[in-house]
CSV table of C-alpha atoms in Angstrom, one decimal:
chain,number,residue,atom,x,y,z
A,258,UNK,CA,-6.7,-2.9,30.1
A,259,UNK,CA,-5.0,0.2,28.7
A,260,UNK,CA,-6.7,2.6,26.4
A,261,UNK,CA,-4.5,1.2,23.6
A,262,UNK,CA,-5.7,-2.2,23.8
A,263,UNK,CA,-8.7,-4.0,22.3
A,264,UNK,CA,-10.8,-6.6,23.9
A,265,UNK,CA,-10.2,-10.0,22.5
A,266,UNK,CA,-13.8,-11.2,22.4
A,267,UNK,CA,-14.3,-8.6,19.6
A,268,UNK,CA,-11.5,-9.8,17.3
A,269,UNK,CA,-13.7,-12.1,14.9
A,270,UNK,CA,-16.6,-9.9,14.3
A,271,UNK,CA,-18.0,-11.2,11.1
A,272,UNK,CA,-18.2,-8.0,9.2
A,273,UNK,CA,-15.3,-9.2,7.1
A,274,UNK,CA,-17.0,-12.2,5.6
A,275,UNK,CA,-20.1,-10.3,4.4
A,276,UNK,CA,-22.5,-12.1,6.8
A,277,UNK,CA,-25.1,-10.3,8.9
A,278,UNK,CA,-23.5,-9.0,12.0
A,279,UNK,CA,-24.8,-7.4,15.2
A,280,UNK,CA,-24.1,-3.5,15.2
A,281,UNK,CA,-21.9,-2.8,18.1
A,282,UNK,CA,-19.8,0.1,19.2
A,283,UNK,CA,-16.7,-2.1,19.5
A,284,UNK,CA,-13.8,-0.5,17.6
A,285,UNK,CA,-12.1,-2.1,14.6
A,286,UNK,CA,-8.3,-2.6,14.9
A,287,UNK,CA,-5.8,-2.4,12.1
A,288,UNK,CA,-2.4,-4.1,12.8
A,289,UNK,CA,0.5,-3.3,10.6
A,290,UNK,CA,2.8,-6.3,10.8
A,291,UNK,CA,6.3,-4.9,9.9
A,292,UNK,CA,5.7,-1.3,10.1
A,293,UNK,CA,8.4,0.2,8.0
A,294,UNK,CA,8.3,3.1,5.5
A,295,UNK,CA,5.2,2.2,3.7
A,296,UNK,CA,3.4,0.9,6.8
A,297,UNK,CA,4.1,4.2,8.6
A,298,UNK,CA,3.0,6.2,5.3
A,299,UNK,CA,-0.2,4.2,5.2
A,300,UNK,CA,-1.1,4.7,8.9
A,301,UNK,CA,-0.2,8.5,8.6
A,302,UNK,CA,-2.6,8.6,5.6
A,303,UNK,CA,-5.4,6.8,7.3
A,304,UNK,CA,-5.0,8.7,10.4
A,305,UNK,CA,-4.8,12.1,8.8
A,306,UNK,CA,-7.8,11.2,6.8
A,307,UNK,CA,-9.9,10.2,9.8
A,308,UNK,CA,-8.7,13.3,11.7
A,309,UNK,CA,-9.6,15.7,9.0
A,310,UNK,CA,-13.0,14.2,8.7
A,311,UNK,CA,-13.5,14.7,12.4
A,312,UNK,CA,-14.6,11.1,13.1
A,313,UNK,CA,-13.9,7.5,12.1
A,314,UNK,CA,-17.0,7.3,9.9
A,315,UNK,CA,-16.3,6.8,6.3
A,316,UNK,CA,-16.5,9.8,3.8
A,317,UNK,CA,-15.2,10.4,0.4
A,318,UNK,CA,-11.6,11.9,0.1
A,319,UNK,CA,-11.5,15.5,-0.1
A,320,UNK,CA,-8.9,15.2,-2.9
A,321,UNK,CA,-11.5,13.3,-5.0
A,322,UNK,CA,-9.1,10.5,-5.6
A,323,UNK,CA,-11.3,7.8,-4.3
A,324,UNK,CA,-12.4,5.0,-6.8
A,325,UNK,CA,-15.8,5.1,-8.1
A,326,UNK,CA,-16.9,2.2,-5.7
A,327,UNK,CA,-15.6,4.2,-2.7
A,328,UNK,CA,-17.5,7.3,-3.9
A,329,UNK,CA,-20.8,5.5,-3.5
A,330,UNK,CA,-22.2,6.4,-0.3
A,331,UNK,CA,-24.4,3.1,-0.1
A,332,UNK,CA,-21.3,1.2,-0.6
A,333,UNK,CA,-19.1,2.6,2.1
A,334,UNK,CA,-18.2,0.1,4.9
A,335,UNK,CA,-20.3,0.1,8.1
A,336,UNK,CA,-17.2,0.1,10.2
A,337,UNK,CA,-13.7,1.5,9.6
A,338,UNK,CA,-10.5,1.0,11.5
A,339,UNK,CA,-10.3,3.5,14.5
A,340,UNK,CA,-7.6,1.8,16.6
A,341,UNK,CA,-4.1,0.9,15.1
A,342,UNK,CA,-1.1,-1.4,16.2
A,343,UNK,CA,2.4,-0.9,14.7
A,344,UNK,CA,4.5,-4.1,15.1
A,345,UNK,CA,8.3,-3.5,14.8
A,346,UNK,CA,11.5,-5.4,15.8
A,347,UNK,CA,13.9,-2.7,16.8
A,348,UNK,CA,14.0,0.3,19.1
A,349,UNK,CA,14.9,2.5,16.2
A,350,UNK,CA,11.9,1.5,14.4
A,351,UNK,CA,9.6,2.1,17.3
A,352,UNK,CA,11.0,5.6,17.7
A,353,UNK,CA,10.7,6.3,14.1
A,354,UNK,CA,6.9,5.2,14.3
A,355,UNK,CA,6.4,7.2,17.4
A,356,UNK,CA,8.0,10.3,15.8
A,357,UNK,CA,6.0,10.0,12.5
A,358,UNK,CA,2.7,9.4,14.1
A,359,UNK,CA,3.3,11.7,17.1
A,360,UNK,CA,-0.1,13.5,16.6
A,361,UNK,CA,-2.0,10.3,16.7
A,362,UNK,CA,-0.4,8.3,19.5
A,363,UNK,CA,-3.8,8.1,21.4
A,364,UNK,CA,-5.0,5.7,18.6
A,365,UNK,CA,-1.8,3.9,18.0
A,366,UNK,CA,0.0,1.1,19.9
A,367,UNK,CA,3.6,0.2,19.2
A,368,UNK,CA,4.6,-3.3,19.8
A,369,UNK,CA,8.3,-4.4,19.6
A,370,UNK,CA,8.7,-8.1,19.0
A,371,UNK,CA,5.3,-8.9,19.8
A,372,UNK,CA,3.9,-9.9,16.3
A,373,UNK,CA,1.6,-12.6,17.6
A,374,UNK,CA,-0.1,-10.2,20.2
A,375,UNK,CA,-0.5,-7.5,17.4
A,376,UNK,CA,-2.3,-10.0,15.3
A,377,UNK,CA,-4.4,-11.5,18.0
A,378,UNK,CA,-5.8,-8.0,18.8
A,379,UNK,CA,-6.4,-7.1,15.0
A,380,UNK,CA,-9.6,-7.3,12.9
A,381,UNK,CA,-7.6,-6.4,9.8
A,382,UNK,CA,-3.8,-7.1,9.3
A,383,UNK,CA,-1.6,-5.1,7.0
A,384,UNK,CA,1.5,-7.2,6.0
A,385,UNK,CA,4.1,-4.6,5.5
A,386,UNK,CA,7.4,-6.5,6.1
A,387,UNK,CA,10.0,-7.2,3.5
A,388,UNK,CA,9.6,-10.3,1.4
A,389,UNK,CA,12.6,-12.0,3.0
A,390,UNK,CA,11.1,-11.8,6.5
A,391,UNK,CA,8.2,-14.0,5.1
A,392,UNK,CA,10.8,-16.6,4.2
A,393,UNK,CA,12.3,-16.1,7.8
A,394,UNK,CA,9.1,-17.2,9.2
A,395,UNK,CA,7.2,-14.1,10.4
A,396,UNK,CA,3.8,-15.8,9.7
A,397,UNK,CA,4.9,-19.2,11.1
A,398,UNK,CA,5.4,-18.2,14.7
A,399,UNK,CA,3.7,-20.6,17.1
A,400,UNK,CA,0.0,-19.4,17.5
A,401,UNK,CA,0.2,-17.2,14.3
A,402,UNK,CA,-2.1,-19.5,12.3
A,403,UNK,CA,-4.8,-19.5,15.0
A,404,UNK,CA,-4.4,-15.8,15.4
A,405,UNK,CA,-5.0,-15.0,11.6
A,406,UNK,CA,-8.0,-17.3,11.4
A,407,UNK,CA,-11.1,-15.5,9.8
A,408,UNK,CA,-9.2,-12.3,9.3
A,409,UNK,CA,-8.4,-10.1,6.3
A,410,UNK,CA,-4.8,-9.7,5.5
A,411,UNK,CA,-3.8,-6.9,3.2
A,412,UNK,CA,-0.3,-7.8,1.8
A,413,UNK,CA,2.0,-5.1,0.4
A,414,UNK,CA,5.0,-7.5,-0.1
A,415,UNK,CA,6.7,-6.8,-3.4
A,416,UNK,CA,6.6,-9.8,-5.8
A,417,UNK,CA,4.8,-12.0,-3.4
A,418,UNK,CA,1.7,-13.7,-4.9
A,419,UNK,CA,-1.2,-14.9,-2.8
A,420,UNK,CA,-0.2,-18.5,-3.4
A,421,UNK,CA,3.2,-18.0,-1.5
A,422,UNK,CA,1.5,-16.4,1.4
A,423,UNK,CA,-1.0,-19.1,1.7
A,424,UNK,CA,1.6,-21.8,1.5
A,425,UNK,CA,3.8,-20.0,4.1
A,426,UNK,CA,1.0,-20.1,6.7
A,427,UNK,CA,-0.8,-23.3,5.7
A,428,UNK,CA,1.7,-25.4,3.9
A,429,UNK,CA,1.7,-26.4,0.1
A,430,UNK,CA,-1.4,-27.0,-1.9
A,431,UNK,CA,-3.9,-25.5,0.4
A,432,UNK,CA,-5.0,-22.7,-2.0
A,433,UNK,CA,-8.6,-23.7,-3.3
A,434,UNK,CA,-11.5,-21.9,-4.9
A,435,UNK,CA,-13.4,-22.2,-1.6
A,436,UNK,CA,-13.9,-19.0,0.5
A,437,UNK,CA,-10.8,-19.1,2.9
A,438,UNK,CA,-12.9,-18.1,5.8
A,439,UNK,CA,-15.2,-21.1,5.1
A,440,UNK,CA,-12.1,-23.4,5.3
A,441,UNK,CA,-10.9,-21.9,8.5
A,442,UNK,CA,-8.1,-19.8,7.0
A,443,UNK,CA,-7.5,-16.0,6.8
A,444,UNK,CA,-8.1,-14.1,3.5
A,445,UNK,CA,-5.1,-12.6,1.8
A,446,UNK,CA,-5.4,-9.6,-0.5
A,447,UNK,CA,-2.4,-8.5,-2.5
A,448,UNK,CA,-2.0,-4.6,-3.0
A,449,UNK,CA,0.8,-2.3,-4.0
A,450,UNK,CA,0.9,1.3,-2.7
A,451,UNK,CA,3.8,3.7,-2.7
A,452,UNK,CA,5.5,6.1,-0.4
A,453,UNK,CA,3.2,9.1,-1.5
A,454,UNK,CA,0.8,7.4,0.8
A,455,UNK,CA,2.3,9.9,3.4
A,456,UNK,CA,0.7,12.8,1.7
A,457,UNK,CA,-2.5,10.8,0.5
A,458,UNK,CA,-1.2,10.7,-3.1
A,459,UNK,CA,-0.4,7.1,-3.5
A,460,UNK,CA,-1.2,5.1,-6.6
A,461,UNK,CA,-2.2,1.8,-5.1
A,462,UNK,CA,-2.9,-1.5,-7.0
A,463,UNK,CA,-5.3,-4.1,-5.7
A,464,UNK,CA,-4.8,-7.5,-7.2
A,465,UNK,CA,-8.1,-9.3,-8.2
A,466,UNK,CA,-8.8,-12.1,-5.9
A,467,UNK,CA,-9.9,-15.7,-6.4
A,468,UNK,CA,-12.5,-16.3,-5.4
A,469,UNK,CA,-13.6,-12.7,-5.5
A,470,UNK,CA,-13.9,-10.7,-2.3
A,471,UNK,CA,-17.3,-10.2,-0.9
A,472,UNK,CA,-18.7,-6.8,-1.3
A,473,UNK,CA,-18.1,-5.9,2.2
A,474,UNK,CA,-14.5,-7.1,2.1
A,475,UNK,CA,-13.8,-5.2,-1.3
A,476,UNK,CA,-15.4,-2.1,0.1
A,477,UNK,CA,-13.4,-2.1,3.2
A,478,UNK,CA,-10.0,-2.7,1.5
A,479,UNK,CA,-11.0,0.0,-1.2
A,480,UNK,CA,-11.9,2.5,1.4
A,481,UNK,CA,-8.7,1.8,3.5
A,482,UNK,CA,-6.5,2.3,0.4
A,483,UNK,CA,-8.5,5.2,-1.1
A,484,UNK,CA,-7.6,7.1,2.1
A,485,UNK,CA,-4.1,7.5,0.9
A,486,UNK,CA,-4.7,8.2,-2.9
A,487,UNK,CA,-5.9,6.6,-6.1
A,488,UNK,CA,-6.8,2.9,-6.4
A,489,UNK,CA,-7.0,0.7,-9.4
A,490,UNK,CA,-7.7,-3.1,-9.8
A,491,UNK,CA,-5.5,-5.4,-12.0
A,492,UNK,CA,-5.2,-9.2,-12.5
A,493,UNK,CA,-2.5,-10.8,-10.2
A,494,UNK,CA,-0.2,-11.4,-13.2
A,495,UNK,CA,0.4,-7.7,-13.6
A,496,UNK,CA,1.3,-7.0,-10.0
A,497,UNK,CA,5.1,-7.3,-10.7
A,498,UNK,CA,4.9,-4.7,-13.4
A,499,UNK,CA,2.6,-2.4,-11.2
A,500,UNK,CA,5.3,-2.9,-8.5
A,501,UNK,CA,8.0,-1.5,-10.8
A,502,UNK,CA,5.7,1.3,-11.9
A,503,UNK,CA,3.9,2.5,-8.8
A,504,UNK,CA,6.3,1.1,-6.0
A,505,UNK,CA,9.7,2.1,-7.7
A,506,UNK,CA,8.3,4.9,-9.7
A,507,UNK,CA,8.7,7.7,-7.2
A,508,UNK,CA,12.4,6.9,-7.0
A,509,UNK,CA,12.6,7.1,-10.8
A,510,UNK,CA,10.7,10.4,-11.0
A,511,UNK,CA,12.8,11.8,-8.2
A,512,UNK,CA,15.9,11.0,-10.3
A,513,UNK,CA,14.5,12.8,-13.3
A,514,UNK,CA,13.4,15.7,-11.1
A,515,UNK,CA,16.9,15.9,-9.6
A,516,UNK,CA,18.5,16.0,-12.9
A,517,UNK,CA,16.4,18.7,-14.3
A,518,UNK,CA,17.1,20.7,-11.3
A,519,UNK,CA,20.9,20.0,-11.7
A,520,UNK,CA,20.7,21.2,-15.4
A,521,UNK,CA,19.1,24.5,-14.1
A,522,UNK,CA,21.7,25.0,-11.4
A,523,UNK,CA,24.5,24.6,-13.8
A,524,UNK,CA,22.8,27.5,-15.9
A,525,UNK,CA,22.7,29.8,-12.9
A,526,UNK,CA,19.4,29.2,-11.0
A,527,UNK,CA,19.6,28.9,-7.2
A,528,UNK,CA,19.3,25.2,-6.0
A,529,UNK,CA,16.2,25.8,-3.8
A,530,UNK,CA,14.4,27.6,-6.5
A,531,UNK,CA,15.5,25.1,-9.2
A,532,UNK,CA,14.2,22.1,-7.2
A,533,UNK,CA,10.9,24.0,-6.4
A,534,UNK,CA,10.4,24.8,-10.1
A,535,UNK,CA,11.2,21.3,-11.4
A,536,UNK,CA,8.8,19.7,-8.7
A,537,UNK,CA,6.0,22.1,-9.6
A,538,UNK,CA,6.5,21.5,-13.3
A,539,UNK,CA,6.4,17.8,-13.0
A,540,UNK,CA,3.3,18.0,-10.8
A,541,UNK,CA,1.6,20.1,-13.2
A,542,UNK,CA,2.3,17.9,-16.1
A,543,UNK,CA,1.2,14.9,-14.2
A,544,UNK,CA,-2.1,16.6,-13.3
A,545,UNK,CA,-2.6,17.5,-17.1
A,546,UNK,CA,-2.3,13.8,-17.9
A,547,UNK,CA,-4.6,12.7,-15.2
A,548,UNK,CA,-7.0,15.1,-16.5
A,549,UNK,CA,-7.2,13.4,-19.8
A,550,UNK,CA,-4.3,15.0,-21.8
A,551,UNK,CA,-2.2,12.2,-23.6
A,552,UNK,CA,1.6,12.7,-22.9
A,553,UNK,CA,2.7,12.6,-26.4
A,554,UNK,CA,0.2,15.4,-27.4
A,555,UNK,CA,1.3,17.3,-24.4
A,556,UNK,CA,5.0,17.1,-25.5
A,557,UNK,CA,4.0,18.0,-29.0
A,558,UNK,CA,2.2,21.2,-27.6
A,559,UNK,CA,5.2,22.4,-25.9
A,560,UNK,CA,7.6,21.5,-28.8
A,561,UNK,CA,7.6,24.5,-31.2
A,562,UNK,CA,9.4,23.7,-34.3
A,563,UNK,CA,13.0,25.1,-34.2
A,564,UNK,CA,12.6,26.1,-30.6
A,565,UNK,CA,14.4,25.3,-27.3
A,566,UNK,CA,12.3,22.4,-26.3
A,567,UNK,CA,12.9,20.6,-29.5
A,568,UNK,CA,16.5,21.0,-29.0
A,569,UNK,CA,16.5,19.7,-25.4
A,570,UNK,CA,14.4,16.7,-26.6
A,571,UNK,CA,16.6,15.9,-29.3
A,572,UNK,CA,19.5,15.5,-26.7
A,573,UNK,CA,17.3,13.4,-24.5
A,574,UNK,CA,16.4,11.1,-27.3
A,575,UNK,CA,20.1,10.8,-28.4
A,576,UNK,CA,21.0,9.8,-24.9
A,577,UNK,CA,18.3,7.1,-25.0
A,578,UNK,CA,16.5,8.5,-22.1
A,579,UNK,CA,13.2,6.9,-23.2
A,580,UNK,CA,14.7,3.4,-23.6
A,581,UNK,CA,16.7,3.6,-20.4
A,582,UNK,CA,13.7,4.6,-18.3
A,583,UNK,CA,11.5,1.8,-19.9
A,584,UNK,CA,14.3,-0.6,-19.4
A,585,UNK,CA,14.5,0.4,-15.7
A,586,UNK,CA,10.9,-0.4,-15.3
A,587,UNK,CA,11.2,-3.7,-16.9
A,588,UNK,CA,14.3,-4.5,-14.9
A,589,UNK,CA,12.5,-3.6,-11.6
A,590,UNK,CA,9.5,-5.7,-12.6
A,591,UNK,CA,11.8,-8.6,-12.9
A,592,UNK,CA,13.7,-8.0,-9.7
A,593,UNK,CA,10.3,-7.6,-7.9
A,594,UNK,CA,9.2,-11.2,-9.1
A,595,UNK,CA,12.7,-12.6,-8.0
A,596,UNK,CA,12.4,-11.0,-4.5
A,597,UNK,CA,8.9,-12.5,-4.1
A,598,UNK,CA,10.6,-16.0,-4.6
A,599,UNK,CA,12.9,-15.3,-1.8
A,600,UNK,CA,15.9,-14.8,-4.0
A,601,UNK,CA,18.9,-12.7,-3.0
A,602,UNK,CA,21.3,-10.5,-5.0
A,603,UNK,CA,18.5,-9.8,-7.7
A,604,UNK,CA,20.3,-6.7,-8.9
A,605,UNK,CA,23.6,-8.4,-9.7
A,606,UNK,CA,25.4,-8.2,-13.0
A,607,UNK,CA,23.4,-8.7,-16.0
C-alpha cells in the first residue's frame, strides 16, 4: 500500500456519529468528490492551516475568524483530517490540483475517474461537483451507496437541498426525522463557502440540519470550515440567498473594484497602483463593518456636505447602482435555486 492510501478497515470509525470510540492513531481522510475551484480552495485552506500549526491537531485560527463554538478548546474535534483525496475527471483538472497543492502532495492523492475508490477510502466526503453532475448520476455509481454508508458528506452544491441529495442516492421519500446513520445512510450537510477559501478568508454558511447534527459532527464540520474563514449557521430556506451573497459575492465585489480602478485610471492613475488602492480601500471598509460600524453610518462619515464624495455618490444613486446590485443578488439567488433543481439556461432572457 502506498503512502497516499488509507487502510479500508478504518473507514467507518464511529467518531462521526458521536458514540464512544477507541482512540487510535489511524488518520482521518477527507475526499473531495469533484475537486474544482472551490474544492481546491478548501483543500488549500485546510492544508495551509494544518501546516502553519505544525501538526494536524486542532487549534484556533490565527486570524481569529473561527466561530465561538470552534474557539472553545473543549469543543474541538478529537480527530481532524490529515490525509486528502481529490477526485477529478480530466487530466487538465488533475494537473490543476497538483499545481495548486504542490507543497502538500505528500498528504494528497489525486484520483482520475475513480470516484468510488475515493469515497471508499474516506471518513468525510466533500461533495464539490457542479449541480448538473448530481443529475448525471455521480452519486448513483454502482457501489456508491454502500461506500457512503455511515459517512459525513459535506455538500457545497449551489441550490441543492438535502432532500435532493437524499433522493438522488436513496430514492424518493427516504428523508425521515431519524438519524441517517441509524437508518444505514450517510449524513448530508449543506454548506456554502466561496473562493476566498484559498486565502482563508471565506464566508461560509452551514445550513441547519434535521435532525440536528451530533455535537461531534457539528464540531468537526465547523472546524473544517473555520480553517478557511468565518462560519455562520442559517436555516435551509435561506441557503439560496446565502449562495448569491457569499458564493457569487466575490464576483460582484470584483466588478465594483474594477470599476473604481477604471475611473481612477481615466483620471491619470497608473493601473497597478489604482487596482491596489481600490482593493485596499475595499478591504479596509469591509474590516470597519466587521468591527461593528454600520455601512450607512460609515458612508455618512465620509460624505462631507458639498464635498467630492457627495457628488460621486449622487452619480451612483442616479445610475441606480444600489438597486442594480440588490437586483443582481436577488437574480443570482433565484438562479441558484433553479440550478439546484437541475434546470439549464437559468440566465436566459427575463
